[in-house]
Amino acid sequence: MTTTVRLGALAQLTLVTALLLLSPATAQPGDVAGAKDYPGIGRFTGSVITGYVAKDFDAARLQAAPFKDGKAADERRLEGRIVRIAYRTAPGPSILEVSRNFENQLAKQGFETLTACDTDACGGIPFTEAIDILPVPQMWVDGFEYRYFAGRKAAGGREIYASVLVSQNNQQITAQLTIAELGAMENRMVNAAEMAKGLGDKGHIALYGIYFDTDKATLKPESRPTLEQIAQLLTGQPQLNVFIVGHTDNQGSYDYNLDLSRRRAEAVAAELARSYRIAPGRLRTAGVGLLAPVGSNATDAGRALNRRVELVAP
């Protein structure tokens, strides 16, 4: 009888431990629109995603060692695909508990520890100021109480870095996971001649040099070179009218993506009319969301191909 009770207690302990581990990498109720966990890592159970930014090419700062004499001892600037995900838990767990779960999961995925430290050992407030953190209220950091982890692994012939900063705000634990998949920037520039050829040969051409922040329809300054080439094409061919069509990947709901793609196409047309004096009547817009993929939405690479703006000949 005693043995049965002891086995039952062990089973209960195993179940509780499993519930505290990171949950599967899927979007969950309460997450910000378009957010998802990083594949293979997941989240601490009961957390919601409060901030999410994924860029095909960006830069991130990683501290591979604690500060020494108040200054960075091993700061690395990482370039490639950068994913930043901020989480918030309900009151209950400790900073250490949440951090350890992330650290253990990263170790299972093959990440070797570069550094793992707590507030004073890391370098206090100056240390947190030397890390790229999503802005408040997406991510909250208490410079007097936090834990930081950084790791590295090699996979598929490339380096991947991960960092986790865990802190708290009003008894809720906040955490930011940053993944940097190192790689060279893909040349996405298409000039006016190539646009004309694509329209003539296929009736459409995909443009990957037009940039928006995640879940927004505001053009970023980096889009200017491609916009200039569209304007050059249209100025050089006064008889040419085009459809500007927005496309998204499958992250988020159907209706959300349909609306986002439409607004992005409209933003491109508005900028061409405002800054480049292209007659609005020559620019018709549409958004088709996720309905015309050119890559598999099951992979990051495929989703990157699907997020695009196309010029289409009438």
C-alpha angles and dihedrals in degrees: 000000000000091000091054092052092049092051090049091052090049091051090050091050090050091051093049091049091051091051091054094054123095113286124232120290101262137117113264137194111285095030119130113261115282094011127135139165121264108263113261094012107065124171142284107275113266095022126129127207110247098173134023130177123165120176127182089219127015142119130255134184117231127186108217093182138023119270118273119211089349095306137097112274098187113009116169128197108212124197127192136061106355124193121186119186124179122198137189126199131201115257114283115068124081128239089249094051094053093043094048091052091054091044093050092048092049090050090053088054091055102262114149117213117254095173140343120184146150129232105287095031090052096050107269122245097346089060093057090048089059094059126083104245127176111250127264128302091027091058130014122198126189104203090203096057126031145110127224133198131182127183142169138206139173117231132165092354096306138091122249123191128194132190132181125195115189123187138139144248124190091345091306116117116233124197136179122200115196122189122189117191102191117226145129120272115262114237103242099166116125117186128214093262092054090048091053091048093049092050091047097045103036106010092242143046131201118231119204098172095081111095135198132173115254111287093000136107097209113117116237121225090247088071093069098092092055093044089052090054092050089051091048090052093050095042091051092050107041091178093057119103122181143193114231107209126189122213133188138185121250098267108122131013125322094245093046093053093045090055094043093051091049093050092049092052090049090050091055092049092047092052093048090052095043103041103024101033096236109162108253090223089068092058122070119178137207138165123213099175111200097343099103109043121177093189138033114282087208091078135053091234092052093047090051089056091049094054100082149113118238134200111218127192114231 
